Amino acid sequence: MTEAVLFWLFAVVAVAGGLGVVLARDPLHGALSLLAAFFALAGLFLLLAAQLLAVLQVLVYAGAILVLFLLVILLLDLGPARAAASPPGVVKLAGALGALGLAGLLCTLFLSASFPPAVPPSDFGAVAAVGRVLFIDYTLPFEAISLLLLAAILGAVVVAKGKV
Amino acid sequence: MQPLADQLIRSWIHADPGAWPYTQAVYLLFMLIAGALLTTFTAVFSGIVSWYERRLAGRMQSRIGPNRVGPAGFLVWVADALKLISKEDTIPGDSDHALFRAGPYFVVTGLVLTFVALPFGDRLIAADMNLGLFYILSVTALVVVGLIMSAWSSNSKWSLVGGIRSAAQVVSYEIPAGLAIMVPVLLAGSLSTQGIIRAQGGPAGGSFFLAGGWPWNWFVFDDPMAFVSFFVFLTAALAEGNRTPFDLPEAESELVSGYNTEYSGMRFSFFFLTEWANLWVMSALATLLFLGGWQIPGVAPEVIGHSAALVFVSFLVFVVKTVALVNVVIWLRWTLPRIRVDQMMVLCWKYLVPIEMAAVLLTALWMLGFAHLVPAAQSAIHGVFFLAAGAVPLVLFLRQTFANLRLTSDRVDLTNW
C-alpha cells in the first residue's frame, strides 16, 4: 500500500519533471525540473532497495552535473528561449509520427513482456554488494568504461585547447 | 533512531515497545521530536555563532564588538533575529517571483537535512545510515541549487556573478573534499558516520592507553596521507561553505553582497543561518572523520552505550572538539585576506585534486601493506606518527610562542572578553 502510493508519487514527479525540461521556456526552469526528476528517480531507486544508487543519483546528478548545467546557464546569461524559427510542417509531421511509433513499440514491448518478481539478496544495493558486482563480476567492462571516459576527457581538453 | 527510542522507552517507563500495537506511530513521534530538536539546534547554534564571531572579530581587530544587548552582548543574535523577522519581505518587481521565494527554502532545507546523519554522541544520532557520509554529501547539493536559484531569480548582476562564482567554486571543491573523505572511509571500511567513529576506538581489548579516543587513535595521526587529507578537507570545506578566504560569491567590496543582494527580512536571514550553521556541519564532519568523533579517551567504545553518563560524556567530547574547530575556522576568516578567483581555481585543480588522488591511492597501498602486520605494530606506528606530526610540532609551537612573548615583554591578556 505505502509502496504503491510512494511509487506513484515518485513516478508522477519524475514524468512531470521530464516534461518540464522539454516544455519550459526559461532554461533555468528546465534545469530545476530536471532536479525534480533526479530526486524522484532517487526515490524510485530507494523503493527498489538500491540505496547506494539512490544516493549516488542525487550526489552525482543533482550535486555535480546539474550544478554544471546551472553554471553554464548563468555564464551564458540565457534568457527565456527566443522564438526560434519554427521548423516546416513536414518535419513536425515526421517527428510526431516517429514519436508515436516509438511510443507504440515500447508499449507493446512492455505489455507483452513478463517481469517475474525477483527476490533480491538481503545485502542487495548496499555498498559492499555493489562493489563486489562492479569490481569482481564486471571488472573488464568497468575498466573499459574508465578508459572510455579518460579518452572523452582528453578529447574535450584537445578540442578546448585549440580555442584558448 | 529505533534502538535509541527503544532504549529510552525501556528505561523510562519500563515497557517493551515491541509489544505495542502502534509502535510505528511512537517511532514517528520520536522522529518528529528529533527533527524539531535538530532544526532548533541549527537555528540557535548559528545565532550564537553570529554573536561569537563578531566578538572574536572585535578582539582580533582591537575593538569591542557587539556589547549592548545582554551580558557581553550575548543576546544580540536574538535582537537581530527579531529585527529580521519583523522586516518587510521585499521582492524585486522584475525578479522571477516563484524562484525568488523558493530559493532560501532550498538552501535551509539542504543544510538541515545534513543533521539527520550527523552524530552528537554514541547513540545520539537521528539516523545511523550505512551510507551516512554519501547522504550528507548529496543533500548539500540542495544548498548550491538554492543559491543559484536565488542568484538567477533576483535578476541583478551582483547576484548573478555571485551565483556563478558559487557554482564554479562548489563544483570544483567537491572533488578534493570527496576524495579527502575517502581516506578515512578506506581506513574505517565504512560509510556510516558512527561506523567511522567506532573505527577510531583503538584495538579491541586494548589497555587504558590504547582504548578509546586518545589522539594517537585518531585517523588524522593514522598515517601521513590522512594527516594531509585532514587539511585538504578543511580547506575544501571552507570553500564549499563560502567562508573566507574563499568567500568570493559574496565579496562585498565588488558584488555588494553576492547572491543575497536583493533579499531582505526573513529570507535574507536564511542565507546567514545556513552559513553559520554550516560551520557546525563542516567542523562536525572533520571531527568525526579525522579527530576521533565522540570517542572518550581510555574508554572502549563498546562500553559507552550501556551508561547514560558515558553517553553524555561522549556528547560533551564531540561538542568540545567541534566547537574548537569552529573557533579555528572563525580565526581563519579574520586572519586571511580573500583570494582571487583564478588563485582559487589553481589551488583546487593544480594542488588539492592531485594531492588527494595520490593520498587515496597511497592509503589503499598502506592498508594493503599493514593488513599483514600484527595489530601491535600498527599501534606502535600510530604512536610514532602521533609524536612526529602532533606532539612535537605542538611543543615547538608553544615554546616559540612563549619565547616571543618573553622577547617582546608582552603578556597573555584575556581581560577584554
XYZ file of C-alpha atoms in Angstrom:
581
model
C 0.000 0.000 0.000
C 2.578 2.558 1.166
C 4.906 1.336 -1.523
C 2.294 1.821 -4.253
C 1.476 5.341 -3.042
C 5.168 6.259 -2.936
C 5.763 4.698 -6.342
C 3.005 6.731 -7.980
C 4.147 9.871 -6.195
C 7.735 9.491 -7.449
C 6.643 8.294 -10.894
C 4.336 11.262 -11.447
C 7.003 13.718 -10.246
C 9.640 12.073 -12.467
C 7.468 12.249 -15.574
C 6.286 15.775 -14.773
C 9.913 16.828 -14.251
C 10.897 15.275 -17.574
C 8.062 17.100 -19.336
C 9.100 20.308 -17.601
C 12.638 20.010 -19.014
C 11.248 19.815 -22.553
C 8.439 22.347 -22.232
C 9.928 25.089 -20.018
C 10.701 28.349 -21.872
C 13.160 29.568 -19.273
C 16.292 27.368 -19.295
C 16.631 27.684 -15.525
C 13.092 26.389 -15.013
C 14.030 23.488 -17.276
C 17.119 22.731 -15.197
C 15.097 22.814 -11.986
C 12.512 20.436 -13.467
C 15.438 18.152 -14.160
C 16.369 18.420 -10.475
C 12.841 17.309 -9.501
C 13.133 14.377 -11.927
C 16.529 13.384 -10.408
C 15.133 13.395 -6.889
C 12.051 11.407 -7.954
C 14.331 8.858 -9.649
C 16.380 8.604 -6.457
C 13.130 7.903 -4.615
C 12.285 5.134 -7.101
C 15.746 3.602 -6.597
C 15.141 3.647 -2.837
C 11.838 1.827 -3.340
C 13.814 -0.819 -5.252
C 16.161 -1.192 -2.237
C 19.080 0.246 -4.243
C 20.247 2.726 -1.572
C 23.714 3.321 -2.965
C 22.304 4.028 -6.397
C 19.734 6.430 -4.933
C 22.341 8.420 -3.016
C 24.765 8.448 -5.955
C 21.938 9.615 -8.220
C 21.500 12.703 -6.050
C 25.236 13.149 -5.393
C 26.417 12.898 -8.997
C 23.472 14.176 -10.995
C 21.867 16.748 -8.705
C 25.099 17.695 -6.940
C 27.575 17.894 -9.792
C 26.034 17.616 -13.245
C 23.010 19.813 -12.593
C 25.175 22.439 -10.901
C 27.371 22.427 -14.022
C 24.263 22.950 -16.181
C 23.200 25.819 -13.951
C 26.706 27.289 -14.121
C 26.596 27.267 -17.914
C 23.087 28.792 -17.971
C 24.268 31.551 -15.645
C 27.531 32.095 -17.546
C 25.807 32.433 -20.927
C 23.080 34.532 -19.281
C 20.381 32.782 -21.298
C 17.017 34.498 -21.121
C 13.722 32.769 -21.855
C 14.057 30.988 -25.201
C 13.706 33.408 -28.076
C 11.122 32.426 -30.668
C 13.270 30.156 -32.798
C 12.427 29.730 -36.487
C 9.626 27.173 -36.448
C 10.535 24.008 -38.410
C 8.497 23.320 -41.574
C 5.288 21.323 -41.299
C 6.724 18.193 -42.913
C 9.427 17.953 -40.258
C 6.854 18.385 -37.493
C 4.651 15.672 -39.022
C 7.574 13.282 -39.379
C 8.638 13.964 -35.790
C 5.135 13.340 -34.448
C 4.806 10.097 -36.436
C 8.207 8.888 -35.260
C 7.395 9.656 -31.617
C 4.025 7.901 -31.852
C 5.635 4.869 -33.472
C 8.302 4.659 -30.763
C 5.679 5.034 -28.027
C 3.576 2.270 -29.582
C 6.586 -0.009 -29.909
C 7.622 0.495 -26.282
C 4.053 -0.015 -25.067
C 3.593 -3.318 -26.894
C 7.055 -4.424 -25.728
C 6.358 -3.711 -22.064
C 2.823 -5.089 -22.147
C 3.891 -8.342 -23.765
C 6.956 -8.911 -21.586
C 6.574 -10.634 -18.243
C 8.508 -9.404 -15.222
C 8.776 -12.201 -12.675
C 9.195 -10.687 -9.178
C 12.846 -11.111 -8.243
C 13.861 -11.888 -4.675
C 16.955 -9.767 -4.025
C 19.635 -10.991 -1.604
C 19.497 -9.384 1.831
C 22.500 -7.109 1.227
C 21.188 -6.016 -2.191
C 22.054 -2.415 -3.000
C 24.464 -1.972 -0.097
C 27.935 -0.585 -0.783
C 29.756 -3.887 -0.388
C 27.355 -5.777 -2.672
C 27.547 -3.165 -5.429
C 31.338 -3.044 -5.054
C 31.614 -6.821 -5.448
C 29.494 -6.782 -8.593
C 31.365 -3.829 -10.047
C 34.944 -4.800 -9.239
C 34.798 -8.616 -9.330
C 31.986 -9.738 -11.632
C 32.309 -6.918 -14.150
C 35.926 -5.797 -13.813
C 36.623 -5.714 -17.537
C 33.571 -3.617 -18.573
C 34.293 -1.307 -15.636
C 37.891 -0.761 -16.741
C 36.785 -0.341 -20.359
C 34.342 2.378 -19.342
C 37.014 4.184 -17.309
C 39.272 4.138 -20.397
C 36.396 5.493 -22.494
C 35.832 8.321 -20.006
C 39.552 9.114 -19.974
C 39.504 9.312 -23.768
C 36.475 11.610 -23.613
C 38.201 13.913 -21.100
C 41.362 14.061 -23.204
C 39.264 14.740 -26.294
C 37.498 17.607 -24.546
C 40.850 19.084 -23.480
C 42.225 18.845 -27.018
C 39.106 20.452 -28.503
C 39.142 23.251 -25.935
C 42.902 23.871 -26.248
C 42.530 24.924 -29.856
C 40.480 27.943 -28.852
C 42.278 29.070 -25.715
C 16.797 6.183 15.773
C 14.886 2.991 16.548
C 17.417 1.468 19.003
C 17.698 4.785 20.840
C 13.898 5.122 21.048
C 13.573 1.518 22.275
C 16.241 2.072 24.903
C 14.643 5.321 26.119
C 11.181 3.749 26.366
C 12.538 0.737 28.231
C 14.465 2.773 30.762
C 11.834 5.489 31.361
C 8.523 3.673 31.564
C 9.777 0.067 31.728
C 7.629 -1.114 28.850
C 8.558 -3.103 25.764
C 7.740 -1.000 22.695
C 7.795 -4.118 20.509
C 4.602 -5.342 22.213
C 2.611 -2.192 21.490
C 0.064 -2.213 18.655
C 1.104 1.183 17.296
C 4.891 1.030 17.610
C 5.366 2.748 14.255
C 3.349 5.749 15.464
C 5.606 6.006 18.520
C 8.705 5.932 16.309
C 7.123 8.592 14.103
C 6.620 10.749 17.191
C 10.277 10.241 18.150
C 11.338 11.209 14.622
C 9.229 14.372 14.781
C 10.789 15.278 18.143
C 14.282 14.625 16.754
C 13.509 16.763 13.705
C 12.249 19.646 15.841
C 15.289 19.378 18.136
C 17.773 19.368 15.259
C 16.118 22.270 13.429
C 16.056 24.309 16.632
C 19.677 23.409 17.291
C 20.625 24.625 13.801
C 18.936 27.986 14.325
C 20.168 28.577 17.872
C 23.714 27.459 17.084
C 24.004 29.759 14.090
C 22.606 32.604 16.178
C 25.127 32.097 18.959
C 27.971 31.728 16.467
C 26.965 35.008 14.840
C 27.487 36.718 18.209
C 30.684 34.786 18.916
C 32.181 35.523 15.515
C 31.533 39.240 15.887
C 33.045 39.313 19.380
C 36.081 37.379 18.177
C 36.472 39.652 15.158
C 36.287 42.604 17.512
C 39.018 41.175 19.710
C 41.269 40.376 16.744
C 40.839 43.908 15.422
C 41.375 45.588 18.827
C 37.813 46.782 19.164
C 34.950 45.606 21.348
C 32.235 44.219 19.082
C 28.526 43.999 19.956
C 28.145 44.562 23.712
C 24.781 46.307 24.179
C 22.139 43.556 24.460
C 22.540 41.218 27.407
C 25.766 40.240 29.208
C 28.765 40.874 26.911
C 26.264 41.489 24.111
C 25.299 37.822 24.131
C 21.641 38.410 23.260
C 22.458 40.405 20.146
C 21.550 37.418 17.980
C 18.025 37.354 19.444
C 17.666 41.055 18.723
C 18.972 40.510 15.186
C 16.529 37.686 14.589
C 13.589 39.747 15.863
C 14.601 42.629 13.634
C 14.943 40.413 10.566
C 11.625 38.645 11.178
C 9.726 41.905 11.538
C 11.329 43.477 8.459
C 9.372 43.769 5.231
C 9.965 40.887 2.837
C 10.647 42.808 -0.361
C 10.529 41.053 -3.723
C 12.013 42.919 -6.703
C 9.403 43.655 -9.378
C 11.490 42.269 -12.237
C 12.518 39.092 -10.452
C 11.261 35.581 -11.107
C 8.847 35.628 -8.160
C 8.296 31.911 -7.591
C 12.024 31.036 -7.711
C 12.931 34.124 -5.698
C 10.609 32.998 -2.907
C 11.643 29.336 -3.071
C 15.452 29.782 -3.213
C 16.124 30.389 0.501
C 13.984 27.393 1.470
C 16.118 25.116 -0.696
C 19.232 26.487 0.977
C 17.922 25.945 4.518
C 16.419 22.522 3.732
C 19.683 21.287 2.227
C 21.540 22.312 5.347
C 19.094 20.989 7.954
C 18.861 17.622 6.137
C 22.566 17.005 6.775
C 21.888 16.901 10.530
C 19.916 13.677 10.045
C 23.150 11.710 9.638
C 25.434 13.843 11.835
C 26.131 12.210 15.199
C 26.238 14.082 18.504
C 27.497 11.210 20.625
C 27.319 7.460 20.969
C 23.683 6.562 20.046
C 22.836 10.257 19.710
C 22.083 10.366 16.014
C 18.805 10.803 14.173
C 19.511 8.029 11.658
C 22.651 5.889 11.562
C 22.502 5.114 7.842
C 25.056 2.779 6.339
C 25.512 5.418 3.608
C 25.607 8.330 6.050
C 28.546 10.207 4.526
C 27.303 9.905 0.959
C 23.917 11.084 2.164
C 25.440 14.194 3.766
C 27.448 14.975 0.625
C 24.407 14.553 -1.604
C 21.861 16.622 0.313
C 24.248 19.581 0.452
C 23.675 19.759 -3.314
C 20.358 21.398 -2.461
C 22.204 24.318 -0.846
C 24.063 25.131 -4.058
C 20.965 24.719 -6.189
C 19.119 27.058 -3.823
C 21.920 29.624 -4.014
C 21.905 29.532 -7.810
C 18.107 29.780 -7.895
C 18.200 32.859 -5.674
C 21.051 34.371 -7.670
C 19.347 33.891 -11.021
C 15.828 34.850 -9.987
C 16.976 38.122 -8.396
C 17.569 39.484 -11.900
C 20.512 41.537 -10.667
C 24.077 41.487 -11.944
C 25.609 41.324 -8.448
C 23.511 38.307 -7.595
C 24.228 36.658 -10.926
C 28.004 36.985 -10.627
C 27.810 35.751 -7.040
C 25.799 32.743 -8.175
C 28.241 31.898 -10.971
C 31.176 32.044 -8.587
C 29.361 29.932 -6.032
C 28.506 27.260 -8.604
C 32.050 27.142 -10.015
C 33.561 27.009 -6.540
C 31.332 24.259 -5.224
C 31.644 22.056 -8.302
C 35.436 22.348 -8.129
C 35.969 21.877 -4.407
C 33.541 18.982 -4.157
C 36.228 16.823 -5.774
C 39.079 17.290 -3.263
C 36.554 17.206 -0.387
C 35.055 13.961 -1.643
C 38.485 12.388 -2.168
C 39.694 13.524 1.263
C 36.614 11.908 2.834
C 37.519 8.668 1.050
C 40.741 8.331 3.089
C 39.038 7.814 6.498
C 36.335 5.800 4.719
C 39.036 3.448 3.415
C 40.685 3.246 6.837
C 37.375 2.534 8.594
C 35.868 0.381 5.858
C 32.508 2.065 6.404
C 30.446 4.959 5.077
C 28.344 5.230 8.212
C 29.228 8.215 10.372
C 29.026 6.162 13.565
C 30.968 3.324 11.944
C 33.851 5.667 11.124
C 33.938 6.974 14.690
C 33.805 3.423 16.106
C 36.799 2.529 13.917
C 38.841 5.184 15.756
C 38.413 3.484 19.131
C 41.768 1.736 19.207
C 42.409 -2.038 19.095
C 39.743 -4.234 20.685
C 40.510 -5.151 24.278
C 43.347 -2.651 24.481
C 44.668 -1.321 27.776
C 43.787 2.131 29.174
C 46.270 3.979 26.981
C 45.284 2.128 23.826
C 41.470 2.099 24.108
C 39.107 4.898 23.183
C 39.602 8.361 21.815
C 43.249 9.085 22.573
C 44.758 11.335 19.919
C 47.023 8.515 18.717
C 43.898 6.553 17.755
C 42.512 9.383 15.636
C 42.597 8.931 11.878
C 44.429 12.226 11.435
C 47.515 10.609 13.035
C 46.956 7.244 11.394
C 49.342 7.818 8.508
C 50.843 10.738 6.544
C 48.115 10.593 3.874
C 45.323 11.000 6.426
C 47.228 13.883 8.026
C 47.396 15.693 4.676
C 43.787 14.814 3.880
C 42.608 16.455 7.102
C 43.942 19.824 5.974
C 42.760 19.360 2.399
C 39.297 18.511 3.712
C 39.220 21.605 5.934
C 40.307 23.821 3.015
C 37.768 22.337 0.634
C 35.011 22.552 3.246
C 35.839 26.241 3.778
C 35.474 26.788 0.042
C 32.222 24.832 -0.167
C 30.782 26.830 2.719
C 31.741 30.160 1.077
C 33.921 31.119 4.040
C 36.858 33.498 3.878
C 39.390 33.180 2.245
C 37.009 31.645 -0.319
C 34.034 33.990 0.143
C 34.164 35.246 -3.448
C 30.431 34.597 -4.040
C 29.589 37.306 -1.529
C 32.639 39.536 -1.916
C 31.157 42.722 -0.506
C 33.817 45.008 -1.947
C 32.906 44.103 -5.529
C 29.499 42.377 -5.508
C 27.564 44.362 -2.849
C 26.631 41.100 -1.129
C 26.620 38.489 -3.895
C 23.721 36.122 -4.335
C 21.726 37.579 -1.416
C 21.922 41.211 -2.564
C 18.209 41.548 -3.369
C 16.920 39.760 -0.287
C 15.616 41.275 2.920
C 13.962 40.199 6.139
C 13.481 36.523 6.915
C 14.623 35.251 3.523
C 17.866 37.191 3.894
C 18.443 35.745 7.338
C 18.050 32.206 5.954
C 21.284 32.634 3.989
C 23.196 33.640 7.078
C 21.560 30.974 9.197
C 22.860 28.489 6.654
C 26.328 29.972 6.521
C 26.845 29.845 10.271
C 25.135 26.513 10.826
C 27.354 25.179 8.047
C 30.312 25.889 10.356
C 28.930 23.199 12.639
C 28.376 20.771 9.765
C 31.918 21.102 8.399
C 33.549 21.023 11.825
C 31.468 18.046 12.923
C 32.404 16.222 9.709
C 36.105 16.944 10.242
C 35.775 15.817 13.874
C 34.074 12.558 13.046
C 36.292 11.753 10.080
C 39.705 12.663 11.448
C 39.568 13.630 15.135
C 38.020 10.577 16.724
C 34.436 11.844 16.955
C 32.838 11.221 20.343
C 35.356 8.578 21.480
C 36.228 9.112 25.154
C 39.948 8.637 25.956
C 40.551 5.459 27.893
C 37.015 4.078 27.466
C 36.406 1.282 24.976
C 33.657 2.225 22.505
C 31.559 -0.860 23.327
C 31.135 0.240 26.959
C 29.726 3.729 26.290
C 26.253 2.683 25.147
C 25.428 0.940 28.441
C 25.612 4.009 30.640
C 23.698 7.276 30.244
C 26.512 9.189 31.963
C 29.098 7.919 29.473
C 26.787 8.773 26.562
C 26.568 12.294 27.955
C 30.376 12.463 28.243
C 30.676 11.293 24.629
C 28.274 14.096 23.658
C 30.459 16.609 25.510
C 33.623 15.274 23.867
C 32.093 15.640 20.420
C 30.769 19.139 21.095
C 34.088 20.345 22.539
C 36.057 19.089 19.523
C 33.568 20.547 17.062
C 33.407 23.933 18.783
C 37.214 24.053 18.888
C 37.270 23.564 15.097
C 34.530 26.191 14.621
C 36.798 28.517 16.562
C 39.713 27.794 14.206
C 37.532 28.455 11.166
C 36.490 31.819 12.602
C 40.149 32.695 13.302
C 40.950 31.906 9.681
C 38.224 34.233 8.486
C 39.645 37.178 10.410
C 43.278 36.341 9.629
C 43.396 35.646 5.902
C 42.508 38.037 3.081
C 40.195 36.917 0.298
C 41.953 35.225 -2.633
C 41.302 35.898 -6.329
C 39.065 33.715 -8.483
C 41.957 32.352 -10.575
C 44.026 31.642 -7.454
C 41.086 29.742 -6.034
C 40.779 27.577 -9.150
C 44.541 26.976 -9.345
C 44.638 25.913 -5.702
C 41.845 23.417 -6.278
C 42.739 21.871 -9.621
C 46.523 22.059 -9.606
C 47.232 21.295 -5.968
C 44.390 19.842 -3.914
C 42.983 17.396 -6.502
C 46.331 15.762 -7.443
C 47.413 15.622 -3.777
C 44.189 13.888 -2.814
C 44.322 11.479 -5.761
C 47.764 10.400 -4.582
C 46.628 10.264 -0.951
C 43.719 7.915 -1.716
C 45.914 5.563 -3.738
C 48.719 5.599 -1.163
C 46.225 4.954 1.640
C 44.992 1.855 -0.181
C 48.608 0.672 -0.592
C 49.374 1.497 3.053
C 46.415 -0.598 4.179
C 47.445 -3.482 1.951
C 50.914 -3.283 3.485
C 49.795 -3.201 7.093
C 46.911 -5.651 6.850
C 49.545 -8.387 7.061
C 51.273 -6.972 10.108
C 50.294 -7.626 13.708
C 47.978 -5.040 15.349
C 50.667 -4.262 17.935
C 52.986 -2.945 15.220
C 50.132 -0.817 13.947
C 49.628 0.753 17.380
C 53.349 1.470 17.597
C 53.271 3.159 14.178
C 50.282 5.268 15.286
C 52.205 6.319 18.380
C 55.328 7.262 16.441
C 53.342 9.199 13.885
C 51.347 10.964 16.607
C 54.633 12.081 18.192
C 56.101 13.216 14.880
C 53.068 15.015 13.467
C 51.152 16.052 16.576
C 53.043 16.237 19.829
C 56.459 17.519 18.722
C 55.107 20.336 16.487
C 52.732 21.391 19.285
C 55.545 21.598 21.834
C 57.756 23.515 19.405
C 54.870 25.904 18.606
C 54.161 26.599 22.275
C 57.890 27.097 23.008
C 58.203 29.582 20.159
C 55.033 31.421 21.209
C 56.170 31.860 24.806
C 59.668 32.788 23.664
C 58.133 35.522 21.502
C 56.006 36.686 24.413
C 59.099 36.942 26.642
C 61.129 38.656 23.945
C 58.557 41.412 23.421
C 57.811 41.506 27.182
C 54.154 41.014 26.263
C 51.642 39.012 28.293
C 48.625 36.767 27.662
C 45.667 39.090 28.083
C 42.054 37.929 28.072
C 40.577 40.841 30.019
C 38.543 42.453 27.266
C 36.302 39.401 26.904
